[in-house]
Short mmCIF file of N, CA, C and O in Angstrom, two decimals:
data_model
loop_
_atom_site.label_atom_id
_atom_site.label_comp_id
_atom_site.label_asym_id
_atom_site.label_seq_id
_atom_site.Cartn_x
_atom_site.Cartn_y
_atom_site.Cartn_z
N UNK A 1 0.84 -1.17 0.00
CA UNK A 1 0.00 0.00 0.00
C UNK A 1 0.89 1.24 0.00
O UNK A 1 1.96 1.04 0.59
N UNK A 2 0.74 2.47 -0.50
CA UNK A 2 1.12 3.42 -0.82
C UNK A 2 0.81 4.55 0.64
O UNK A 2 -0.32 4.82 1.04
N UNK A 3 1.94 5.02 1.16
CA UNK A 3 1.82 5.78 1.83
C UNK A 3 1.67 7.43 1.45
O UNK A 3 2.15 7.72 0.35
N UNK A 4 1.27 8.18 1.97
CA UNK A 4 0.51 9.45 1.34
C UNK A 4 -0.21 9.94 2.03
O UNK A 4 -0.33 9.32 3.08
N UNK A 5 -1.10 11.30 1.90
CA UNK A 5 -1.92 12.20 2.69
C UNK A 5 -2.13 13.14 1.39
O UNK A 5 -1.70 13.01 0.24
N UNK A 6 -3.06 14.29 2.07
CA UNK A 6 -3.66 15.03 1.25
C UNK A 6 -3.91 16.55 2.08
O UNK A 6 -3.77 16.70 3.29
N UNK A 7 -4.18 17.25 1.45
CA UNK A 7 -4.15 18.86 2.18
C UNK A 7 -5.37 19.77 1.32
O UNK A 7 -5.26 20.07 0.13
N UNK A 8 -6.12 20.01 1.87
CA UNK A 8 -7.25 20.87 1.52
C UNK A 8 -7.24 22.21 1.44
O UNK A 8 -7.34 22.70 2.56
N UNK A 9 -7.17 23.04 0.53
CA UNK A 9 -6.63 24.22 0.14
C UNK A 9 -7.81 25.07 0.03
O UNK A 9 -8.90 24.76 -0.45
N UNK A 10 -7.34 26.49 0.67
CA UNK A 10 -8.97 27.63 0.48
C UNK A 10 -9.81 27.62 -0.06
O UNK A 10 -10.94 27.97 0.29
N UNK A 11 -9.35 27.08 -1.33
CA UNK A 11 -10.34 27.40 -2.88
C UNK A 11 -11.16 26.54 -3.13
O UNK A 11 -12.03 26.62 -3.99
N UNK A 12 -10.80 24.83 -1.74
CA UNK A 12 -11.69 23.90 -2.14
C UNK A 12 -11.33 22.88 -2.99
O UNK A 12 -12.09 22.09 -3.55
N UNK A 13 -9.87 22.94 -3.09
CA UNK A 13 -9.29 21.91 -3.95
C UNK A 13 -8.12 21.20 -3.38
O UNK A 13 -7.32 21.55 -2.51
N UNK A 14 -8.22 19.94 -4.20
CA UNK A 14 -7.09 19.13 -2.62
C UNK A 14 -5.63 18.61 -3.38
O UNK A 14 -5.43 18.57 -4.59
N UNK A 15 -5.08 18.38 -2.73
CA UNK A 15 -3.95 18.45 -3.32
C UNK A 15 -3.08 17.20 -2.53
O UNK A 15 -2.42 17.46 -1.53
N UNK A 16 -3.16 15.73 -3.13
CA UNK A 16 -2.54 14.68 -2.50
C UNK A 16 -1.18 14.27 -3.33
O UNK A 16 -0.77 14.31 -4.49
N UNK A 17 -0.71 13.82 -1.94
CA UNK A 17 0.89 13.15 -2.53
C UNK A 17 0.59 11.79 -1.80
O UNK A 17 -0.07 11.42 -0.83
N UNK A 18 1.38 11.24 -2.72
CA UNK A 18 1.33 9.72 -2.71
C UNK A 18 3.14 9.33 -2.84
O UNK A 18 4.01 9.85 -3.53
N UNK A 19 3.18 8.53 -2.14
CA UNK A 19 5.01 7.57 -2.11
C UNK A 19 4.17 6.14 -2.62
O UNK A 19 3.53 5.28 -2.00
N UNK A 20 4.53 6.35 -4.14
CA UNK A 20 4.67 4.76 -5.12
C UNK A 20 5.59 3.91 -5.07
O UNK A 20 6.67 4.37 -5.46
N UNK A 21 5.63 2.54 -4.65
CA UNK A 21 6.98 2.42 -4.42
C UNK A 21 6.92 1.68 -6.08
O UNK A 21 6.00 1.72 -6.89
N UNK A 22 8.56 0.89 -6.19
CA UNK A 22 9.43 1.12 -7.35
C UNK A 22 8.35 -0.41 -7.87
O UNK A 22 7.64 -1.01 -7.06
N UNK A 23 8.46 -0.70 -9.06
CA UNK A 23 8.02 -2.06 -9.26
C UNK A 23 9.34 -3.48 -8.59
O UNK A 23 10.54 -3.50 -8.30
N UNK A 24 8.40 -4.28 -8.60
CA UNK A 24 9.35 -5.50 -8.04
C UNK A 24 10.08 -6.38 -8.88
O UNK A 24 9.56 -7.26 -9.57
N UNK A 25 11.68 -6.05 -8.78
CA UNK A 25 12.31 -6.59 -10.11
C UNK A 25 12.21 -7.73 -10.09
O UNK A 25 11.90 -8.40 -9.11
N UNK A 26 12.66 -8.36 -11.91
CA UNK A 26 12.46 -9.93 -12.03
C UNK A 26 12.75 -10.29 -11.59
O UNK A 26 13.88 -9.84 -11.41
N UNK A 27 12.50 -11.47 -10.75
CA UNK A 27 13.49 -12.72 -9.92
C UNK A 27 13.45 -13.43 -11.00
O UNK A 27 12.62 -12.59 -11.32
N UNK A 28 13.54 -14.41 -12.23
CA UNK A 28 13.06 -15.14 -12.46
C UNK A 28 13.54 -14.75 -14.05
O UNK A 28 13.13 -13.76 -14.67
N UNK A 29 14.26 -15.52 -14.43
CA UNK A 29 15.12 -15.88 -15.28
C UNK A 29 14.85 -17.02 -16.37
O UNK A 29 14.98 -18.22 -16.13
N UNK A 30 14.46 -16.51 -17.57
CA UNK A 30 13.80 -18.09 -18.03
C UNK A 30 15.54 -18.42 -19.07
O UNK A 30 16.35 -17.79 -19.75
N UNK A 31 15.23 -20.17 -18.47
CA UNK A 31 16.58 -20.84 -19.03
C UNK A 31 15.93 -21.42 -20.12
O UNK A 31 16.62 -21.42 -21.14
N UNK A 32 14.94 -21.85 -20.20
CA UNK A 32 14.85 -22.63 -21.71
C UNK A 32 13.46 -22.54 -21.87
O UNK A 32 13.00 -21.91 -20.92
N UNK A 33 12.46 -22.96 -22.78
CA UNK A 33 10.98 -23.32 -23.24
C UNK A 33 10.20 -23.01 -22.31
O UNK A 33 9.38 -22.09 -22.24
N UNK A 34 10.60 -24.12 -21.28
CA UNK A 34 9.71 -24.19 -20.12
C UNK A 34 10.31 -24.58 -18.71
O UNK A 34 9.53 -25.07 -17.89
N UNK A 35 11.52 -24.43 -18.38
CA UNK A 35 11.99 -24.21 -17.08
C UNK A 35 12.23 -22.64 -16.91
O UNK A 35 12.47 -21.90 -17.86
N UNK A 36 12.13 -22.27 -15.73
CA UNK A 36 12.38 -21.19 -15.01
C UNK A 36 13.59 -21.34 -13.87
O UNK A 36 13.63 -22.19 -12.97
N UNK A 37 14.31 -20.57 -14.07
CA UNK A 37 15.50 -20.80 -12.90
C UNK A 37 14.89 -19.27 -11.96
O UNK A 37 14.28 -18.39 -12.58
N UNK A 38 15.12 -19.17 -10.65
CA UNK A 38 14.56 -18.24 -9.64
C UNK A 38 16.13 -17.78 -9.30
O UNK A 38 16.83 -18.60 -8.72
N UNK A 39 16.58 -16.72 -9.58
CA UNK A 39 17.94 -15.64 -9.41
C UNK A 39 17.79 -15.11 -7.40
O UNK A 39 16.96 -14.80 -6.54
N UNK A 40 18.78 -15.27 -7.54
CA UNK A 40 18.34 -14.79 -6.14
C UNK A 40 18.77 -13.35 -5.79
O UNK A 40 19.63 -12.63 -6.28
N UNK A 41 17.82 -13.15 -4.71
CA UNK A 41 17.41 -11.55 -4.10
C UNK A 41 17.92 -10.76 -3.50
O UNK A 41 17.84 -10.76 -2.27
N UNK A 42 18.95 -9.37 -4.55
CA UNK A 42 19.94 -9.37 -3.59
C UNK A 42 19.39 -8.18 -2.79
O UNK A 42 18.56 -7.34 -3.15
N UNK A 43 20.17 -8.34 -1.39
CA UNK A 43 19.68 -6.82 -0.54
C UNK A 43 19.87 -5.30 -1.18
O UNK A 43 20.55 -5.22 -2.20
N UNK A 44 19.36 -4.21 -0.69
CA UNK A 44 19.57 -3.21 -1.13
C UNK A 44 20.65 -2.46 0.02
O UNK A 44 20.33 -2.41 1.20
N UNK A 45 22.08 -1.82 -0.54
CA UNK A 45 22.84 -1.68 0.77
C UNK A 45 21.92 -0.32 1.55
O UNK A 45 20.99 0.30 1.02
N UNK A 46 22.44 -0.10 2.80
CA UNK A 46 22.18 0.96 3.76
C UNK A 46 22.57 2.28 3.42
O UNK A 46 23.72 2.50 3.04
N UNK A 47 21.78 3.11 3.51
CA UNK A 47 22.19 4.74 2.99
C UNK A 47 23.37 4.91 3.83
O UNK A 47 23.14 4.64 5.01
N UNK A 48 24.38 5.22 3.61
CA UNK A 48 25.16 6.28 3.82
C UNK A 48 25.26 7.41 4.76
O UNK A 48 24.57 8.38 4.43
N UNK A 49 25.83 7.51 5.68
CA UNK A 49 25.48 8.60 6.85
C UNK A 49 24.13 8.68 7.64
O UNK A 49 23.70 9.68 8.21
N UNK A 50 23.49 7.33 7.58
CA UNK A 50 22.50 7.15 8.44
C UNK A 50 21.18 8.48 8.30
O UNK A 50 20.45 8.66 9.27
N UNK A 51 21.08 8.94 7.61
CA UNK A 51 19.99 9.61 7.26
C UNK A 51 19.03 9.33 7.93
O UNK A 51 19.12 8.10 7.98
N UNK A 52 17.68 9.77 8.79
CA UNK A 52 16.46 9.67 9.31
C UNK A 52 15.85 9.58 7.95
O UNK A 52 16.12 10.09 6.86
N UNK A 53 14.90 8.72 8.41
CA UNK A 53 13.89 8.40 6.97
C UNK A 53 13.99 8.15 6.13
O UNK A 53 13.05 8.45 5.39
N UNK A 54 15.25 7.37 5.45
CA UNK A 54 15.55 7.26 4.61
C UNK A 54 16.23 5.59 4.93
O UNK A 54 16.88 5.23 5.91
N UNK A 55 15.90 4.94 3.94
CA UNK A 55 15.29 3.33 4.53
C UNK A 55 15.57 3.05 3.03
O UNK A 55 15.41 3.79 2.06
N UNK A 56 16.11 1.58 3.09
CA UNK A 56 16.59 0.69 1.87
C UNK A 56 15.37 0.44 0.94
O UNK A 56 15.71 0.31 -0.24
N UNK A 57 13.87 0.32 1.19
CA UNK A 57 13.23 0.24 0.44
C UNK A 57 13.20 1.51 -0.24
O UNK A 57 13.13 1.55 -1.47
N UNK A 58 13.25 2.80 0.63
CA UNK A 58 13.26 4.03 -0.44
C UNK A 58 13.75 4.36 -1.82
O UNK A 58 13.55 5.34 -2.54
N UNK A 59 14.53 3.14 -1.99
CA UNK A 59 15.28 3.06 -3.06
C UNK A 59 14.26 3.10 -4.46
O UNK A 59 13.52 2.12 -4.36
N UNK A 60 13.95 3.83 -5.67
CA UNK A 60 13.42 3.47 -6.74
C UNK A 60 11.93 4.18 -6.43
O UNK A 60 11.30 4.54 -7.42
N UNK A 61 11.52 4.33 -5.49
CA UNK A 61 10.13 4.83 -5.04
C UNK A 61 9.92 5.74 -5.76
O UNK A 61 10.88 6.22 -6.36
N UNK A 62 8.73 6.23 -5.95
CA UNK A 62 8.83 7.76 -6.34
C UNK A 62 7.12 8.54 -5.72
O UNK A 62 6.00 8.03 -5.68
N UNK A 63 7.57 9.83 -5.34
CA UNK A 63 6.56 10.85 -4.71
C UNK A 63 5.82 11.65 -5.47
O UNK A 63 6.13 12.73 -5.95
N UNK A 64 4.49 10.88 -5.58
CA UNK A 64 3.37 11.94 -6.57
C UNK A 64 2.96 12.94 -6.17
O UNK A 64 3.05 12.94 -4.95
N UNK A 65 2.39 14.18 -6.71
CA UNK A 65 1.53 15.05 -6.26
C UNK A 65 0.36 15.41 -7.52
O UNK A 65 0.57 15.75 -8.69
N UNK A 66 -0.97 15.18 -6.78
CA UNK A 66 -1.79 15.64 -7.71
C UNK A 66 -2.94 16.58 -7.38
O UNK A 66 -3.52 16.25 -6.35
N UNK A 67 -3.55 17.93 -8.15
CA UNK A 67 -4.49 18.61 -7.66
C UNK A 67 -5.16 18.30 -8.21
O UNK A 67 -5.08 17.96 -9.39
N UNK A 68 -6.61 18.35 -7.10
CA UNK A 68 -7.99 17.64 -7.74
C UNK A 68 -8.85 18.76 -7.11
O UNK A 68 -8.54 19.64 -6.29
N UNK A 69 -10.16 18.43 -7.82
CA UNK A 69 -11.13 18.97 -6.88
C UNK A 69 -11.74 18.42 -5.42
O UNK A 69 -12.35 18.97 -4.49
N UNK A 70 -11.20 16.86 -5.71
CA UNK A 70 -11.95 16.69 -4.46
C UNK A 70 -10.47 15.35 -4.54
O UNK A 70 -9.78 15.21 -5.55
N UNK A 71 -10.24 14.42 -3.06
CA UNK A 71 -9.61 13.38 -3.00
C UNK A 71 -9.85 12.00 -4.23
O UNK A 71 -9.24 11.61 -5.23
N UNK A 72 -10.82 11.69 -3.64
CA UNK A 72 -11.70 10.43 -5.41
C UNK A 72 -11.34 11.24 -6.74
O UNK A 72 -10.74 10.41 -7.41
N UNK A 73 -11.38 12.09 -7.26
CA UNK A 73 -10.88 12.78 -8.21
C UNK A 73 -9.05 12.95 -8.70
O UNK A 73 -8.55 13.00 -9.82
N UNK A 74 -8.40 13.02 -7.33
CA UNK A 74 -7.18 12.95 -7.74
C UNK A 74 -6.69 11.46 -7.83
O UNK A 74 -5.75 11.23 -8.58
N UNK A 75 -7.26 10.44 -7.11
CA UNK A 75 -6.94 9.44 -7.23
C UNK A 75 -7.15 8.53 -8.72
O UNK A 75 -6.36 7.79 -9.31
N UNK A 76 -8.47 8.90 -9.01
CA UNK A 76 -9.20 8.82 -11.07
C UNK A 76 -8.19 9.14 -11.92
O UNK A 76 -7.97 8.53 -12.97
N UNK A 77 -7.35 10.38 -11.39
CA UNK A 77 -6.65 10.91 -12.55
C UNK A 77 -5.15 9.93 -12.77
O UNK A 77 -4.43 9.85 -13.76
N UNK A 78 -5.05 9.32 -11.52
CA UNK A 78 -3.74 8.47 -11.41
C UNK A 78 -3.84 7.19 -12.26
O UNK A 78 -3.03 6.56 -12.94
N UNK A 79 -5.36 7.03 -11.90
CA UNK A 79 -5.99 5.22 -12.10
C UNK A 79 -6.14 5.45 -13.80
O UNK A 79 -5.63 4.58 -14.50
N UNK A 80 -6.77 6.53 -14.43
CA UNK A 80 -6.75 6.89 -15.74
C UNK A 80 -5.41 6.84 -16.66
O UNK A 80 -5.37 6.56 -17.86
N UNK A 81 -4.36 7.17 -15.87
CA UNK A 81 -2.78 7.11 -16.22
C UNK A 81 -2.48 5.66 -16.34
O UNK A 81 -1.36 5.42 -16.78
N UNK A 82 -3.33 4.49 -15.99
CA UNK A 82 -2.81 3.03 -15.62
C UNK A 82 -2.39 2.67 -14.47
O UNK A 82 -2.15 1.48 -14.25
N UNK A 83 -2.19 3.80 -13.37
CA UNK A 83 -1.67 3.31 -12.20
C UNK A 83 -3.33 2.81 -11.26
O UNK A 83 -4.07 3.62 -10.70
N UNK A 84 -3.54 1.38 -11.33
CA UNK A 84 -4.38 1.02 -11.29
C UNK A 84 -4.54 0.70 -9.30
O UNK A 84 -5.33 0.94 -8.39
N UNK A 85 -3.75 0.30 -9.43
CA UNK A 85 -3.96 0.09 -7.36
C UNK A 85 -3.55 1.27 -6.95
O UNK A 85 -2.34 1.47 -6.86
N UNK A 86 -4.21 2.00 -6.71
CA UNK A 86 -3.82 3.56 -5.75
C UNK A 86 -4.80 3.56 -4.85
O UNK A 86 -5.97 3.23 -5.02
N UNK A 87 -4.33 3.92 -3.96
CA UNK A 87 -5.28 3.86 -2.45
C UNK A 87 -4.69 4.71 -1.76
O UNK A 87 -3.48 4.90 -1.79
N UNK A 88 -5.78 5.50 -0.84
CA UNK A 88 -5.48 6.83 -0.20
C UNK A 88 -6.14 6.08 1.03
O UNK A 88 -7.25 5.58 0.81
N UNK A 89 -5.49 5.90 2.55
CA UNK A 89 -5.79 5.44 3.42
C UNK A 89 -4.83 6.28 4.58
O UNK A 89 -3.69 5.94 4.91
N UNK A 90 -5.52 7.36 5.06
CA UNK A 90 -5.23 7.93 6.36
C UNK A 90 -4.19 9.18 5.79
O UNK A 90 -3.93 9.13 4.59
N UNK A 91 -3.75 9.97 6.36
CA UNK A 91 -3.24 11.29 6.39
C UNK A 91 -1.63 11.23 6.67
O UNK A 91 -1.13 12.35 6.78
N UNK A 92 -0.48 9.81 6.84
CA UNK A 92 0.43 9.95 7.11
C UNK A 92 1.25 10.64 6.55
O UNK A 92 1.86 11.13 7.50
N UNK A 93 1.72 11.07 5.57
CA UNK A 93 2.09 12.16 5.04
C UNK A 93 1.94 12.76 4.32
O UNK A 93 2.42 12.55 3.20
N UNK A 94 1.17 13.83 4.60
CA UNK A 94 0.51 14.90 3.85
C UNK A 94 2.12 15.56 3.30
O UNK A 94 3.24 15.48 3.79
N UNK A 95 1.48 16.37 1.83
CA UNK A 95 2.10 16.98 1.33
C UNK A 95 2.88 18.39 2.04
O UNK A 95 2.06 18.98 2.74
N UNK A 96 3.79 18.86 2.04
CA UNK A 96 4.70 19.83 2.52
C UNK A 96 4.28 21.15 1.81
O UNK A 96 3.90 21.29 0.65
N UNK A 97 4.46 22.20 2.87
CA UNK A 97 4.26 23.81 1.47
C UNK A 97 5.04 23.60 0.53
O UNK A 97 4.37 23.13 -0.38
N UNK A 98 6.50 23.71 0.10
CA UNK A 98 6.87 23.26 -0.80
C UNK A 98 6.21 22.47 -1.91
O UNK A 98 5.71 22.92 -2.93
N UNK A 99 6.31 21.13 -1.50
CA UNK A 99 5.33 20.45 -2.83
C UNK A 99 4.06 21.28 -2.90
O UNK A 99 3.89 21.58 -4.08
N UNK A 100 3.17 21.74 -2.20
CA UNK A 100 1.93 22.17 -2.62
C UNK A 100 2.56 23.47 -3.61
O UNK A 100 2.35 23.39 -4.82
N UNK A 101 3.08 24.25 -3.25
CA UNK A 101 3.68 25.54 -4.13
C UNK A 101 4.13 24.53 -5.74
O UNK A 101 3.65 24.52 -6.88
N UNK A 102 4.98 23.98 -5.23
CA UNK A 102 5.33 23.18 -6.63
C UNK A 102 3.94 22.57 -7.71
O UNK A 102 3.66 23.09 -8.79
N UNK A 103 3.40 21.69 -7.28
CA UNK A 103 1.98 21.13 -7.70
C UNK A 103 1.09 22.55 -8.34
O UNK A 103 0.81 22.70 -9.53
N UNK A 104 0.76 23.50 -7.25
CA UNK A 104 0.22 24.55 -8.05
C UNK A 104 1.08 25.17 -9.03
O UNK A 104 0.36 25.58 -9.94
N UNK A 105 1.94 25.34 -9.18
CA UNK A 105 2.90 26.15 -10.27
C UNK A 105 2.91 25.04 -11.33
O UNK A 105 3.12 25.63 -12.39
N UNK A 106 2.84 24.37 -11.44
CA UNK A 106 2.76 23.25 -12.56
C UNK A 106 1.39 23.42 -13.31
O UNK A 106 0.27 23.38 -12.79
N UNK A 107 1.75 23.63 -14.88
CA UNK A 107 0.53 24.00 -15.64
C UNK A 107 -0.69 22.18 -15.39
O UNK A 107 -1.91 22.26 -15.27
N UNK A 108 -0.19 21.31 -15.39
CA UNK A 108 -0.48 19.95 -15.24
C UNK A 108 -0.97 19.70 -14.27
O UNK A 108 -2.15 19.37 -14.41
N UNK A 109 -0.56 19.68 -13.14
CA UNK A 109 -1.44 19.86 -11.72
C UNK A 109 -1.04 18.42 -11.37
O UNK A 109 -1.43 18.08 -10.26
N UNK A 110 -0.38 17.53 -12.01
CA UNK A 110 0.99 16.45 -12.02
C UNK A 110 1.77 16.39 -11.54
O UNK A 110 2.19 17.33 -12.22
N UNK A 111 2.54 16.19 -10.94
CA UNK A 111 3.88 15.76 -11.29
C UNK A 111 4.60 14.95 -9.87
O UNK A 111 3.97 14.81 -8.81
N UNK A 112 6.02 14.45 -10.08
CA UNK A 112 6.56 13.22 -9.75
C UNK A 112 8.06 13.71 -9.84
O UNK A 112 8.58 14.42 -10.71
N UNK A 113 8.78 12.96 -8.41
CA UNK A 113 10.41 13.08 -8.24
C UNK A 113 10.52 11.92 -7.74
O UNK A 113 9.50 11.34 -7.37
N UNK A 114 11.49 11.46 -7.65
CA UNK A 114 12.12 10.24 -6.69
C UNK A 114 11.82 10.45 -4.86
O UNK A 114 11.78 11.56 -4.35
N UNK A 115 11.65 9.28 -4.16
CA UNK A 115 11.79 9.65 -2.95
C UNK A 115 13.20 9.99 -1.96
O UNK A 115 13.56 10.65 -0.99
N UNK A 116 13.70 9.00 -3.00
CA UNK A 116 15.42 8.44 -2.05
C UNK A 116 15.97 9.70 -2.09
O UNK A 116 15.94 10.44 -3.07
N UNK A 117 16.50 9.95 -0.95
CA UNK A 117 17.28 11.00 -0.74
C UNK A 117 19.07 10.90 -0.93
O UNK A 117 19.78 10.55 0.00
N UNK A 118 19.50 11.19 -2.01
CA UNK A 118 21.16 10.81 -2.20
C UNK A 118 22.24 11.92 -0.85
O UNK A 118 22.57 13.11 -0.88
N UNK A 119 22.44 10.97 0.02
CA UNK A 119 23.54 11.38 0.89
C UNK A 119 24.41 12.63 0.73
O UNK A 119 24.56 13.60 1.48
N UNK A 120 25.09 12.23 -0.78
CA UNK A 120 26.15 12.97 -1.46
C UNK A 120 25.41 14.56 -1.87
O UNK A 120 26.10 15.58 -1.87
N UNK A 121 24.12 14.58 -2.16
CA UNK A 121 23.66 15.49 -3.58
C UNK A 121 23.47 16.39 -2.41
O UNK A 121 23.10 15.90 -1.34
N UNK A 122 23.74 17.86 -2.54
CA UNK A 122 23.18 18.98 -1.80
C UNK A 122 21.81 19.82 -2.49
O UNK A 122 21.17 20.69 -1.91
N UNK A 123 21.61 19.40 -3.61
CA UNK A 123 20.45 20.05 -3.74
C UNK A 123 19.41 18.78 -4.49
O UNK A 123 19.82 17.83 -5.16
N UNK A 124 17.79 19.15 -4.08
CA UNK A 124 17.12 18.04 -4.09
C UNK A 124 16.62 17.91 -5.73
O UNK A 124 17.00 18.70 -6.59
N UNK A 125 15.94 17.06 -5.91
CA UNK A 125 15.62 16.73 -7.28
C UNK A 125 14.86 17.51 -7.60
O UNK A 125 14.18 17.89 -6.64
N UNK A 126 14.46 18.24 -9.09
CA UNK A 126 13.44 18.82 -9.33
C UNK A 126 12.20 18.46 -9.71
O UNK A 126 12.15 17.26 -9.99
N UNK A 127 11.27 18.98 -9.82
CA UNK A 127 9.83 17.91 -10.00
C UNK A 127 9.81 17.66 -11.07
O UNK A 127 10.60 18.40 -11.65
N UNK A 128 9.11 16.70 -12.02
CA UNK A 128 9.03 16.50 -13.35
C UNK A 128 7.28 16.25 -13.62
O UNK A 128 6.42 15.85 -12.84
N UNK A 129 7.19 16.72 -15.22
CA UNK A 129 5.93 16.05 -15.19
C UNK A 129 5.24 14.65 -15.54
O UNK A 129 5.91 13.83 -16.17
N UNK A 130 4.04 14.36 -15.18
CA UNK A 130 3.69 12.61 -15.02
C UNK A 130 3.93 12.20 -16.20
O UNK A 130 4.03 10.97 -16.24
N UNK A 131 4.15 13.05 -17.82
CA UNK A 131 4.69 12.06 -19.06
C UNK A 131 5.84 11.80 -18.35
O UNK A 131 5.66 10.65 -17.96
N UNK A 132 6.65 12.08 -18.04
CA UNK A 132 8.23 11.98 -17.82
C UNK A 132 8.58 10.52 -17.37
O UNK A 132 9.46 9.83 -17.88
N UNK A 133 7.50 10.06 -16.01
CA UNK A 133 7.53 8.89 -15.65
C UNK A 133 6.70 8.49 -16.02
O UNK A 133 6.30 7.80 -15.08
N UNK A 134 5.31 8.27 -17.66
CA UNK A 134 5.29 7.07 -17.88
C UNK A 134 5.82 6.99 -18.85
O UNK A 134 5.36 6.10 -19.57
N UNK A 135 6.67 7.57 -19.28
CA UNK A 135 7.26 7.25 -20.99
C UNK A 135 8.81 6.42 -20.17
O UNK A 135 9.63 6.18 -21.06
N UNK A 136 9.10 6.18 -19.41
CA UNK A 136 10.79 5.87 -18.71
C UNK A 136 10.76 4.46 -19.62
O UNK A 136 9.87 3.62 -19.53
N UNK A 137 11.77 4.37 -20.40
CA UNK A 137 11.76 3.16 -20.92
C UNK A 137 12.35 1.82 -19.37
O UNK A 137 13.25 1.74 -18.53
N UNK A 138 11.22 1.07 -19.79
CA UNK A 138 12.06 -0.18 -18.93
C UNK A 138 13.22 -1.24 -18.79
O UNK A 138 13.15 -2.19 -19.57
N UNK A 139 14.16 -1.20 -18.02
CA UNK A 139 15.11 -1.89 -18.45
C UNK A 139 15.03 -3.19 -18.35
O UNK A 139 14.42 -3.67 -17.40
N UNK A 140 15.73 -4.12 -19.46
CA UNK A 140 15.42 -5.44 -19.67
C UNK A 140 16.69 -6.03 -18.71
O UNK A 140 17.83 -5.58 -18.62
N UNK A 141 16.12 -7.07 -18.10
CA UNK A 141 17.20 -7.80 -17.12
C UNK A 141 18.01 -8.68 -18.09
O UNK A 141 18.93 -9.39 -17.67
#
């Protein structure tokens, strides 16, 4: 399940972020016709300087924001994109002023960054819009 919240804005329009996590890579390796060999699962290492909140699954995730008129509405617009299991369940993390400033300044009312926070990088990712991540070509194992 997708962790996320939502924030209700003057005008009556809501504005939810959602943490998607990454898809679940192949295990599973086909050797011939009809055997399958199962690759095994490797860990993801530990961030770097121990970061708060920032956790080995964070890896690949990525943080939506969408403005709707109402919550069921921003969630339609995700499910319309193909992202078909989206579920909004409880308020754990609502969107930040930042992202809401960002989300409204966006002609799209879209858009999507990575969650993982890189140790090394001093400045954070910029937002992109939702073509951006569904056109990402997929890489073949």
């Amino acid at each position: 399940m997708a962790a996320g919240g939502f924030c209700k804005l003057p005008d009556g329009n809501v504005v939810v972020a959602l943490n998607l996590p990454a898809p679940p890579p192949r295990d599973t390796v086909p050797a011939g016709p009809t055997t399958r060999v199962e690759a095994p699962v490797r860990a993801l290492p530990a961030p770097a300087g121990g970061l708060p909140g920032v956790s080995p699954a964070d890896d690949g995730s990525v943080r939506v924001l969408v403005l709707a008129a109402n919550r069921a509405r921003a969630l339609t617009r995700l499910r319309n994109l193909g992202l078909r299991a989206i579920y909004l369940r409880g308020n754990a993390a609502p969107p930040t002023p930042d992202e809401i400033t960002a989300v409204l300044h966006h002609p799209d009312g879209l858009i999507w960054r990575t969650s993982a926070v890189c140790p090394t990088s001093t400045t954070p990712e910029l937002w992109h819009p939702i073509r951006a991540l569904l056109r990402r070509p997929r890489a073949h194992a």
